Short mmCIF file of C-alpha atoms in Angstrom, two decimals:
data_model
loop_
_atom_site.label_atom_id
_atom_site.label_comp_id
_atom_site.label_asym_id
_atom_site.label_seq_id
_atom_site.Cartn_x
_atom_site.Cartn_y
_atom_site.Cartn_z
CA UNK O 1 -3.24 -20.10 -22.50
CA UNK O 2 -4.61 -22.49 -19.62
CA UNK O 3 -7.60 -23.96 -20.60
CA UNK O 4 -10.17 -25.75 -18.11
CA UNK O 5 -8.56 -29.31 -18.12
CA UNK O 6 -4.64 -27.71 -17.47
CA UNK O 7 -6.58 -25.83 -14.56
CA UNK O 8 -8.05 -29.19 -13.33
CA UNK O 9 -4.37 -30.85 -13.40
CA UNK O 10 -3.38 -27.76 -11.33
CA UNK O 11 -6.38 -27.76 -8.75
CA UNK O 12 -5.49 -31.55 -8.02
CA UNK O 13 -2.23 -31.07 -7.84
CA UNK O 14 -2.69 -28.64 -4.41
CA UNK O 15 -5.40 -31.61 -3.42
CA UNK O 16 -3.35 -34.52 -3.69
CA UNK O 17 -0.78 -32.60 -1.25
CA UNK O 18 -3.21 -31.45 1.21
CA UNK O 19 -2.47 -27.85 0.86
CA UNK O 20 -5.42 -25.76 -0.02
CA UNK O 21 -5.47 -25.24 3.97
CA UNK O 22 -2.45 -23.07 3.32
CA UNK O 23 -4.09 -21.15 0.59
CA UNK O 24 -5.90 -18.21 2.16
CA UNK O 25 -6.60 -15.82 -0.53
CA UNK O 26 -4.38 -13.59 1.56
CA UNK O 27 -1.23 -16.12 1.16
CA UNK O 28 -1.91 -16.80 -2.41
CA UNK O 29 -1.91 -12.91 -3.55
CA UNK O 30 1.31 -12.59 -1.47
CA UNK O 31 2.70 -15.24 -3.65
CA UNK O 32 1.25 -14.01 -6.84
CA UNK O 33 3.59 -10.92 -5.98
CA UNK O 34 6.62 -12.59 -4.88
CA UNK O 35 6.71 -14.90 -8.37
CA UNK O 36 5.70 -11.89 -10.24
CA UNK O 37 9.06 -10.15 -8.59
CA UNK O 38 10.76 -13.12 -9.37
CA UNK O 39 10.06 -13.03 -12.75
CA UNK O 40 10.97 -9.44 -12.92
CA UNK O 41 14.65 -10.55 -11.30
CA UNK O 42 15.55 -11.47 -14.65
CA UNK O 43 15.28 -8.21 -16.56
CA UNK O 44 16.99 -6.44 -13.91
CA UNK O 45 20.32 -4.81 -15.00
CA UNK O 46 19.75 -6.09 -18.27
CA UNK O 47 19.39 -3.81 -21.20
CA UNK O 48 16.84 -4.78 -23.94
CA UNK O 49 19.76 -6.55 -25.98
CA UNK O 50 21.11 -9.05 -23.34
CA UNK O 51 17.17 -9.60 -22.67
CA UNK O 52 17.61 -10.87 -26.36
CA UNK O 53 20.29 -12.81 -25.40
CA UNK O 54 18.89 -14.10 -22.87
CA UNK O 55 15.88 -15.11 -24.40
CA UNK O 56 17.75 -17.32 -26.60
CA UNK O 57 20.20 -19.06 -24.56
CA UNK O 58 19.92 -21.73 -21.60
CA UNK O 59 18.34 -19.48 -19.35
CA UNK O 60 15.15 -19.32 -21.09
CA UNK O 61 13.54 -22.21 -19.51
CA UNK O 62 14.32 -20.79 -16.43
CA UNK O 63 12.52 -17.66 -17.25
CA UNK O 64 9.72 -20.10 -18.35
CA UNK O 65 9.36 -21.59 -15.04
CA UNK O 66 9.05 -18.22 -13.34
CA UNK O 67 6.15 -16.95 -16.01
CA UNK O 68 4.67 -20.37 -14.82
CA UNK O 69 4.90 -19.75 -11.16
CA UNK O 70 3.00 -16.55 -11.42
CA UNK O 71 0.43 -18.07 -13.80
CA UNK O 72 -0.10 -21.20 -11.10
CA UNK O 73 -1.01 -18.63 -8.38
CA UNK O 74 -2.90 -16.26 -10.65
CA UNK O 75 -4.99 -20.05 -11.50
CA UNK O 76 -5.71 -20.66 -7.97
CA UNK O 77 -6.30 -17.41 -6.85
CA UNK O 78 -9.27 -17.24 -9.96
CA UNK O 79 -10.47 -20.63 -8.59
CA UNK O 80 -10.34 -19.88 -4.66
CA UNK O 81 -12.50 -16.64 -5.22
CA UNK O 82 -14.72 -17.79 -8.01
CA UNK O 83 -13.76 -15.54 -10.61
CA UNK O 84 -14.00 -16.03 -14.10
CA UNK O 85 -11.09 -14.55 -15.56
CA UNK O 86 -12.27 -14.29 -19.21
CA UNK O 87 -15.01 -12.38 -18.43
CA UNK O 88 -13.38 -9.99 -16.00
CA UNK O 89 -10.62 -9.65 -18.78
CA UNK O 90 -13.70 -8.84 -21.45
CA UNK O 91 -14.84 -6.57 -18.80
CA UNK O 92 -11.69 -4.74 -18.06
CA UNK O 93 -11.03 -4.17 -21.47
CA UNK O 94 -14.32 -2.61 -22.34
CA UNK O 95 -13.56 -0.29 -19.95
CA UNK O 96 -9.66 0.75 -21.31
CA UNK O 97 -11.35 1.01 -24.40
CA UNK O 98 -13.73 3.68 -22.58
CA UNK O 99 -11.09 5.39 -21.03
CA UNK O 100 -8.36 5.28 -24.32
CA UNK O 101 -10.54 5.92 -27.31
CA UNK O 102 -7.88 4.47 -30.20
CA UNK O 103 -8.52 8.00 -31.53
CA UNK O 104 -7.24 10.28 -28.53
CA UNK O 105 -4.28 7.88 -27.61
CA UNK O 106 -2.75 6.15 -30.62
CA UNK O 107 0.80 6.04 -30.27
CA UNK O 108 0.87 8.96 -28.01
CA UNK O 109 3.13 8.16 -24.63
CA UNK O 110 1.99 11.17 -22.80
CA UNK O 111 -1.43 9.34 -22.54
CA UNK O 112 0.55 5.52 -21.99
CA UNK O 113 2.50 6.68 -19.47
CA UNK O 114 -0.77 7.55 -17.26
CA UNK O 115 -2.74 4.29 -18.40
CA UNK O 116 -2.83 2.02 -15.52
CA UNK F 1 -9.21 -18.69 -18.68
CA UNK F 2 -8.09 -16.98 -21.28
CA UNK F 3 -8.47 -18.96 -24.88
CA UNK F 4 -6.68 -18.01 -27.79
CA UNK F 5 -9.92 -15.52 -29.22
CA UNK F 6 -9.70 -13.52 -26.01
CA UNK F 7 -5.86 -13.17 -26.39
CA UNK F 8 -6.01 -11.95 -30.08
CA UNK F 9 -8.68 -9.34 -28.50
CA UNK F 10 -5.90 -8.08 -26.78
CA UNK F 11 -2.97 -8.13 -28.83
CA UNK F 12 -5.47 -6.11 -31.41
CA UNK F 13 -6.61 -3.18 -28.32
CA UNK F 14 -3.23 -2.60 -28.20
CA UNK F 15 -2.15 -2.91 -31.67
CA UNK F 16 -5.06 -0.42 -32.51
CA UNK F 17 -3.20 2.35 -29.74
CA UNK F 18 0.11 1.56 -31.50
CA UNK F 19 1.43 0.95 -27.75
CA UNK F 20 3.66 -2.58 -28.73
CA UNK F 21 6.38 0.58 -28.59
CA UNK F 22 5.82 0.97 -24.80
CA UNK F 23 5.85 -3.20 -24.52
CA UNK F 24 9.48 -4.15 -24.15
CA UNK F 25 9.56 -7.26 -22.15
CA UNK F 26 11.60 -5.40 -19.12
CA UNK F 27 9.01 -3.06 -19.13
CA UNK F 28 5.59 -5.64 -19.41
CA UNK F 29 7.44 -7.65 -16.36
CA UNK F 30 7.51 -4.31 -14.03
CA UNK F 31 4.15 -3.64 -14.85
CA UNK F 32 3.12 -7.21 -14.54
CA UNK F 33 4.83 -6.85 -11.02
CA UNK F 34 3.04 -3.48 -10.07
CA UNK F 35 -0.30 -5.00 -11.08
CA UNK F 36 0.52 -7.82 -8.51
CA UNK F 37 1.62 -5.54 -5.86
CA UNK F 38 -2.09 -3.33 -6.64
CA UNK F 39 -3.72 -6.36 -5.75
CA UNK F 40 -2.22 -7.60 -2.98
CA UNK F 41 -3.15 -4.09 -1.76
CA UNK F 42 -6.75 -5.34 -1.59
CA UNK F 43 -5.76 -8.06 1.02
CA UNK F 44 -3.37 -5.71 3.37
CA UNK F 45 -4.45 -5.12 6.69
CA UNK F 46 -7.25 -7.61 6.38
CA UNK F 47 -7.99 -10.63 8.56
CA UNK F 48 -9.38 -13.32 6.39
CA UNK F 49 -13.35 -12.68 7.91
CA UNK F 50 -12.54 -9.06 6.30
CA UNK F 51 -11.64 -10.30 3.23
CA UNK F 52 -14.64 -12.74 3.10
CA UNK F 53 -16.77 -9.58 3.85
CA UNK F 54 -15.21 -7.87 0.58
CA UNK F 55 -15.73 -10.76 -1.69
CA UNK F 56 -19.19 -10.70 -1.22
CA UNK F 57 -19.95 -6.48 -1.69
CA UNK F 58 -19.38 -4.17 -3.86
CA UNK F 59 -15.80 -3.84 -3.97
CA UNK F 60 -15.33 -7.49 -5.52
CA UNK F 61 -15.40 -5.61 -9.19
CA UNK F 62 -12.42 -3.37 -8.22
CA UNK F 63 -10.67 -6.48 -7.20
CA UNK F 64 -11.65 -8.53 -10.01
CA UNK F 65 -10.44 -5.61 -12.15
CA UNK F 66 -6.87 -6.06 -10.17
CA UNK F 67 -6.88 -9.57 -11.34
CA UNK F 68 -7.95 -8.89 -14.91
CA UNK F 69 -4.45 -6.13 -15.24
CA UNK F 70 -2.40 -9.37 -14.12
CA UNK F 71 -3.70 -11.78 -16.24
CA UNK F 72 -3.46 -8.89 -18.99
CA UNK F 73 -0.02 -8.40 -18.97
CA UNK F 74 0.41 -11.92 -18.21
CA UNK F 75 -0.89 -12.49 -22.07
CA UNK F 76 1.07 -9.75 -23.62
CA UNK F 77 4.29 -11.10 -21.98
CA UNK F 78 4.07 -14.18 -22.92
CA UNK F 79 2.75 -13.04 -26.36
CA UNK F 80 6.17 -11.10 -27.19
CA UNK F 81 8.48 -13.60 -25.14
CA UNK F 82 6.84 -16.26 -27.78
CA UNK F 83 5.94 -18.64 -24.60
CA UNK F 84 3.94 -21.44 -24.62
CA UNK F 85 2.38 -20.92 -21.28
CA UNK F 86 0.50 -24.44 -21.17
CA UNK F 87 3.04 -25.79 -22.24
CA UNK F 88 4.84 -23.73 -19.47
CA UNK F 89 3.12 -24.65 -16.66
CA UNK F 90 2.49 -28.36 -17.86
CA UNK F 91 6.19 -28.34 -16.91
CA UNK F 92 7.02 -26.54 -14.11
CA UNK F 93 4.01 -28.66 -12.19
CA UNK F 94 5.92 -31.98 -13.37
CA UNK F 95 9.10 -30.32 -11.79
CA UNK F 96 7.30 -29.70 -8.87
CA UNK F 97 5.61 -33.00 -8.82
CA UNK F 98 9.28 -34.45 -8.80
CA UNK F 99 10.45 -32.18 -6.20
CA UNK F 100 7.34 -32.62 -3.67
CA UNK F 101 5.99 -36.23 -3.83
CA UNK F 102 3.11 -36.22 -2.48
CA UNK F 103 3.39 -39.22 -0.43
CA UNK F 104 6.22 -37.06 1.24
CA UNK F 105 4.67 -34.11 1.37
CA UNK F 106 0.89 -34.37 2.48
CA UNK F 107 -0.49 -31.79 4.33
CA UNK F 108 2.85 -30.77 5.48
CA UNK F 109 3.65 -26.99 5.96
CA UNK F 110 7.46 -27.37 7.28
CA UNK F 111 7.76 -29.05 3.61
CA UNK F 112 5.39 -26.31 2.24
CA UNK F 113 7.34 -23.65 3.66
CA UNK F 114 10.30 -25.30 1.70
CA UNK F 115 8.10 -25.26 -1.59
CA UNK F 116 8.43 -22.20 -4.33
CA UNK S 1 18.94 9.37 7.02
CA UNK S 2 16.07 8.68 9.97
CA UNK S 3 17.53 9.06 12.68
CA UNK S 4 16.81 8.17 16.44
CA UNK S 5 14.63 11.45 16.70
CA UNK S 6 12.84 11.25 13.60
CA UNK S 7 12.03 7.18 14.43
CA UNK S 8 10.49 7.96 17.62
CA UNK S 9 8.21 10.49 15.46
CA UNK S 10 7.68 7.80 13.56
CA UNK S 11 6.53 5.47 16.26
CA UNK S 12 4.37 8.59 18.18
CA UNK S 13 2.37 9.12 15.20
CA UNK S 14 1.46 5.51 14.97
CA UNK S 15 0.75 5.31 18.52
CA UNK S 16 -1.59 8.76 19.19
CA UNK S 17 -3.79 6.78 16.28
CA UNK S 18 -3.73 3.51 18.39
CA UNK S 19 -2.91 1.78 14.91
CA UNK S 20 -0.13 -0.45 15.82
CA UNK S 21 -2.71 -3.58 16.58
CA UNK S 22 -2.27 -3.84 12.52
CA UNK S 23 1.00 -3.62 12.22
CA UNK S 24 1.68 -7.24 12.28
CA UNK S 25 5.21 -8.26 11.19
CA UNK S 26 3.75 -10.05 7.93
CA UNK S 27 1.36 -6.69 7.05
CA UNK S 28 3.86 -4.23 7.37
CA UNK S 29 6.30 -6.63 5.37
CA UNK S 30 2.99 -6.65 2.44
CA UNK S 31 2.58 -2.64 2.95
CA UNK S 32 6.42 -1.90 2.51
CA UNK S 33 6.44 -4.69 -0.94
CA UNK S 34 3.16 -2.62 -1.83
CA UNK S 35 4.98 0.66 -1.34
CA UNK S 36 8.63 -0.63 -3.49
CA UNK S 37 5.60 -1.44 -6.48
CA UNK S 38 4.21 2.73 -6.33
CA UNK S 39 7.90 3.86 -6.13
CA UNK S 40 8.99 1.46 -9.06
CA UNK S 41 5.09 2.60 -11.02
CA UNK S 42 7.33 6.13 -10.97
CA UNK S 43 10.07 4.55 -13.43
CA UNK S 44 7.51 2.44 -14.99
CA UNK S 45 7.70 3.80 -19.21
CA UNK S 46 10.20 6.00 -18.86
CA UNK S 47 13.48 5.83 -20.16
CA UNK S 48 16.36 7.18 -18.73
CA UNK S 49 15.49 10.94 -20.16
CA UNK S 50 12.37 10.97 -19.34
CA UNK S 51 13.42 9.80 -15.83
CA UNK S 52 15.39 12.55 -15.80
CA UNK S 53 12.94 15.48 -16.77
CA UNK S 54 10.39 13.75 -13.97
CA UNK S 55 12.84 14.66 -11.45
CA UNK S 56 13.60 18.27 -12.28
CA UNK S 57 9.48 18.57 -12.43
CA UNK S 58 6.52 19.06 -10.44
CA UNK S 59 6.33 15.16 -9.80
CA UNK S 60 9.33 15.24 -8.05
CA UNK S 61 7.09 15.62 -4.61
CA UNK S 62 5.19 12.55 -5.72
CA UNK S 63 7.87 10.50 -6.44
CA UNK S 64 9.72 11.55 -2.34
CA UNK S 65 6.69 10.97 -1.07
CA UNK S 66 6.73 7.19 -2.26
CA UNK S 67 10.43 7.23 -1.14
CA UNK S 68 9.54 8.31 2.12
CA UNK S 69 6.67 5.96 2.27
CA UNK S 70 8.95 2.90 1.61
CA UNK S 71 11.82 4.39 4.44
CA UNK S 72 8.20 4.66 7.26
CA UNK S 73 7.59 0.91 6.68
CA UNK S 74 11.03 -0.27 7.07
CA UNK S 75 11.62 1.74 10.04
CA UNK S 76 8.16 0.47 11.79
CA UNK S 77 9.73 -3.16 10.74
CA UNK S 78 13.01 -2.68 12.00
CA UNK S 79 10.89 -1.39 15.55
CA UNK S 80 8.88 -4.07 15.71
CA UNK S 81 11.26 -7.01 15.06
CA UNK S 82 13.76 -5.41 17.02
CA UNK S 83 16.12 -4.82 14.10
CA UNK S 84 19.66 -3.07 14.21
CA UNK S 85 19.56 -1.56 10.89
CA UNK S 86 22.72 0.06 10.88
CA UNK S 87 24.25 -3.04 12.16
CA UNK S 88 22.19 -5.28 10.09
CA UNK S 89 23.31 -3.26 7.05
CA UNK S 90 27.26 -3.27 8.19
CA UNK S 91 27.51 -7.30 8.44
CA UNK S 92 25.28 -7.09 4.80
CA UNK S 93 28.07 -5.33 3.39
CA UNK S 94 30.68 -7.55 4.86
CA UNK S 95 29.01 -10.50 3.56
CA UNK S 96 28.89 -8.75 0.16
CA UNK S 97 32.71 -7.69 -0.01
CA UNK S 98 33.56 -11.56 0.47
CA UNK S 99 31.53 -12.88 -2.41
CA UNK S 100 32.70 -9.88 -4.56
CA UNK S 101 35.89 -8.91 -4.01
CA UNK S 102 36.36 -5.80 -5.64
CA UNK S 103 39.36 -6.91 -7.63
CA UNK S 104 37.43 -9.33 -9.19
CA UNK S 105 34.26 -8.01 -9.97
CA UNK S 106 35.46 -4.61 -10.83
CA UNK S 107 32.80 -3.11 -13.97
CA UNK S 108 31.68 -6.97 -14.56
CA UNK S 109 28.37 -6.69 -15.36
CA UNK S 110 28.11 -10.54 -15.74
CA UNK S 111 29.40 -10.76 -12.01
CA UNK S 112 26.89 -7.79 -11.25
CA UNK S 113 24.09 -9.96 -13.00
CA UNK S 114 24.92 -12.60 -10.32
CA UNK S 115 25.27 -10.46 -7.86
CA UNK S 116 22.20 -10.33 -5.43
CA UNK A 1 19.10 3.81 11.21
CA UNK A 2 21.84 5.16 8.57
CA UNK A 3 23.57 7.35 8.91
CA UNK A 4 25.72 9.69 7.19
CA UNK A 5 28.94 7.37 7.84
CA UNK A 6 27.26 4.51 7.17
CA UNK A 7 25.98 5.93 4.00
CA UNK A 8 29.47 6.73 2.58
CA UNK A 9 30.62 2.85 3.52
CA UNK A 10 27.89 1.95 0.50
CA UNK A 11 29.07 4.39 -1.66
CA UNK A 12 32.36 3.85 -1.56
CA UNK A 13 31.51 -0.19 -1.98
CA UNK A 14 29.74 0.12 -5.15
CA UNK A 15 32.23 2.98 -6.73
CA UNK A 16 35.28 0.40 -5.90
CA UNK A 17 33.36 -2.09 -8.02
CA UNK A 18 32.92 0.38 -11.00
CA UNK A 19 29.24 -0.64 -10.33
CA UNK A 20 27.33 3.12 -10.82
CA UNK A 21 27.19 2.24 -13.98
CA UNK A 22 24.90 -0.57 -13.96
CA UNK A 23 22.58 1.63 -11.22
CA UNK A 24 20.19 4.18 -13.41
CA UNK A 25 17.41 4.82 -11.08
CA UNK A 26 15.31 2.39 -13.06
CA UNK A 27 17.67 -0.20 -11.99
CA UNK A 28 17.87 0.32 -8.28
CA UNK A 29 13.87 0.63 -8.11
CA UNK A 30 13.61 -2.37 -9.80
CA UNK A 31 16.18 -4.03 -7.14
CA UNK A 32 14.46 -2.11 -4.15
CA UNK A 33 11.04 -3.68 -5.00
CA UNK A 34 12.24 -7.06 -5.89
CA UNK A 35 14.31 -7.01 -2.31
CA UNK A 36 11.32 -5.82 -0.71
CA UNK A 37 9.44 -9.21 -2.24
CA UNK A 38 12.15 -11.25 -1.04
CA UNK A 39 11.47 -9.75 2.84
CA UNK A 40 7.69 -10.91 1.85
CA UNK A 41 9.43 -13.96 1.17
CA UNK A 42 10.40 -15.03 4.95
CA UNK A 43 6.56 -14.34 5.96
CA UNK A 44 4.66 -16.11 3.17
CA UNK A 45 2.34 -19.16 4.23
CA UNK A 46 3.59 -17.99 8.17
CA UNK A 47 0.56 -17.27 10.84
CA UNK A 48 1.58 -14.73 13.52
CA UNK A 49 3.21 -17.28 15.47
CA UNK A 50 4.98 -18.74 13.10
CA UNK A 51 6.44 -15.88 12.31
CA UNK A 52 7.52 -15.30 16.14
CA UNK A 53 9.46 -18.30 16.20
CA UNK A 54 11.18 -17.93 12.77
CA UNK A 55 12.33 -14.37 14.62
CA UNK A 56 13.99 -15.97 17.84
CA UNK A 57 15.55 -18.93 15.93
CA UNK A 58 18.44 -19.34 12.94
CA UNK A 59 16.63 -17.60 10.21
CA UNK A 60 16.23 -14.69 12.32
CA UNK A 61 19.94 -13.29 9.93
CA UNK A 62 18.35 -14.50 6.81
CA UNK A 63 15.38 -12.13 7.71
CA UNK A 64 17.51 -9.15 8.61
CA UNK A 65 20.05 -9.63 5.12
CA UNK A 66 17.16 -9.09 3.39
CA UNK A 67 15.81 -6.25 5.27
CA UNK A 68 19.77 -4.68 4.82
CA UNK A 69 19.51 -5.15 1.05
CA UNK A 70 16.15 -2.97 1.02
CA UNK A 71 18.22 -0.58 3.25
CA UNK A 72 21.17 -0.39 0.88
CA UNK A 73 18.77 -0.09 -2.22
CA UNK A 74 17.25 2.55 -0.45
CA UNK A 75 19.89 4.40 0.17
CA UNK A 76 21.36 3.98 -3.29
CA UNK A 77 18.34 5.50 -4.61
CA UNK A 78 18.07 8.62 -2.02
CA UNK A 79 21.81 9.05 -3.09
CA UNK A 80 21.46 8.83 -6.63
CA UNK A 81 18.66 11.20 -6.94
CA UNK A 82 19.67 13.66 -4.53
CA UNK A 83 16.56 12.87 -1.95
CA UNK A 84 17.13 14.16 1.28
CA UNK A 85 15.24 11.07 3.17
CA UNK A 86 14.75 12.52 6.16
CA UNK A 87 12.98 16.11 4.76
CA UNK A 88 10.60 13.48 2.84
CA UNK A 89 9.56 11.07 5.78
CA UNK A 90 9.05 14.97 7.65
CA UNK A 91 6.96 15.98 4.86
CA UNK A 92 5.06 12.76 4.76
CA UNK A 93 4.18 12.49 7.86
CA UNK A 94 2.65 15.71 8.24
CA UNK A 95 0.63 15.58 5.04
CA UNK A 96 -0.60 11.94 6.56
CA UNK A 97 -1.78 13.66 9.97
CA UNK A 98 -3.26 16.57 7.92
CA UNK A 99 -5.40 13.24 6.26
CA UNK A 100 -5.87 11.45 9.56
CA UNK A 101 -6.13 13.18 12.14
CA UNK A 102 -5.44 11.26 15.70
CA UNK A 103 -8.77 12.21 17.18
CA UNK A 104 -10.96 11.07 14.34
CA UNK A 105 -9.19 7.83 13.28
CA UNK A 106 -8.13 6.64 16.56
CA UNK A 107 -8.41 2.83 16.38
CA UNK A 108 -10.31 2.58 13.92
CA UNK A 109 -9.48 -0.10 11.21
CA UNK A 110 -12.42 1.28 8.26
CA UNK A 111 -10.21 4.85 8.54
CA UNK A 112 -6.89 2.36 8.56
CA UNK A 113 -8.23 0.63 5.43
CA UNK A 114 -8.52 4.12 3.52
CA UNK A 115 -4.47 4.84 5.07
CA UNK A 116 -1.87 4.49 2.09
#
C-alpha cells in the first residue's frame, strides 16, 4: 500500500507548498469525507454490472485518482496526529475478531449487516 | 502504513467469515464513506484546543479505531478493484504537482481553496 | 414538509438550550454530512428486498428519525445563512430542466449518470 | 421550506424524465449524502470569516444549489418511502428534549458534545 518513503514524497509535497498551516486535523477529516464521497459518486446509479464496465473502460483512472485522494488525506491525517496506522489496524482487528468469532458469523448476513 | 503482510491479514479475517459476499465494490465505497463521516464526528463541534485536549486522553483509542475502519475498507477496496494504490497516489501527486507549482502556489490559500 | 411553524420550533428548542454559539455555518454543514452518512448506514448491505422488509419493520422509527435528523440541520442552515429554500430549490429545478430537457434525457440512464 | 406544491413540481420533474426508475432508496441516500459532502465542500479549509464573505459575495448561489440538491434528495426520499417529514422532525424533537432537557444542558458544550 503506501510505504514510509511514498509517505515522505507526500509529507513534502504539503511542505514545499506551505500548506500544513491549512491542515488542522479538523480540515483534513472534513476532506477525508468529502474525497471519500467523491469516490462513492462513481457507484451511484450504477448497478454492479456497469461498475464492471466501468472498471474496465477509460474511466478507471479517474476512479484511481479519487481512491488516491482519500488515501492522501487518510496519510496526513495518520502523520498530523501521530498515529501509527498498522498498529491501530492490528488493533482494530483483534477486536472484530472478539466481537465476530469466525464460528458465530460465517457467512451469516444477519450478523454482517450489524458489524460496524 | 499498511504493508502487504498486514493486508493479507485482512483479506484472510474476512475470507474466514465468508463476508467477500457482502463486499461488492458499491457497497465497500458506502461503507468506506460512512466510516469517514464516523470520524469526522469526532472533530464536530470542536474548536481545535478541544480537539488537542482529546488527542491526548482517553478517547484517542476510539478515534484511532475510526481511522483504522477507513484505512480497512480502504484495503479491501482497493483489494477487489485490483488497484495499485502506490502506484495510485504516485500519480495523482504528479498531477497535482503539475496543476499547483509550487513556485505559484506557496503558502497561498485563495490557490488552496482552488486545490482538490 | 417543515413548515414556518414547525421551523420556529425548530429554532426555540435550540435557543431555550442557549446552543446556537455552536452552530457555526461550517459545523452544522459537518453535522448535516454526518447525519446523510447514519441515514445512508440504514441502506448500507441491503438490497432492494431487504430494504423493503426494513421499512414495513420495527426499524422503520430508526430509520425517520435519521430522516428527520438530516431535515433539523438543513433547516438550522437555511436559518442561519439566511436561505430561501423554497426559492433556492425552484431556480435549482430551473437550472436542471435546461441542462436536461426532458425530451432528451427521457429514461437515459447514461444522461442520468451525468446528471448531477 | 417545501411545501406540498413545491413538492409535486419535483415529482412531476423526475416522472417526465422516466427517471423513478433509476431512484431505489439506496440510490437517493447515496445522492443525499454525497450532496450533503458537496455543501461541506463550499466550507472546507474556510475560518468563520471566510466563510462570511464567501456568503455576501458570487458564490453565495453556488452555496445555495447545493443546499437545493440536498433539499430535492430529501424530498425524493420522504416521497419515495412514504415519510411524513414533518411527524418525524415532531417526533424527534421531543425524544431530543426528553434527552436534554433545557434546564440541565443549558449552554453547556460537554452535554452538546454527547447531542447527536
Amino acid at each position: 500500500m503506501i510505504d514510509e518513503a511514498l509517505k515522505q514524497k507526500l509529507i513534502a509535497f504539503r511542505r514545499e507548498r506551505d500548506w500544513e498551516q491549512f491542515h488542522t486535523p479538523k480540515d483534513v477529516a472534513i476532506s477525508l469525507s468529502i474525497e471519500a464521497a467523491e469516490l462513492l459518486e462513481w457507484f451511484q446509479w450504477r448497478r454492479d454490472e456497469e461498475v464492471t464496465e466501468m472498471l474496465t473502460g477509460k474511466k478507471r483512472e479517474a476512479l484511481e485518482d479519487e481512491i488516491a485522494d482519500v488515501a492522501v488525506y487518510l496519510t496526513y491525517l495518520c502523520h498530523d496526529l501521530d498515529v501509527d496506522l498498522a498498529a491501530a489496524v492490528e488493533r482494530k482487528m483483534h477486536k472484530n475478531a472478539a466481537k465476530y468469532p469466525k464460528d458465530r458469523v460465517k457467512g451469516r448476513s444477519d450478523k454482517y449487516n450489524e458489524y460496524s
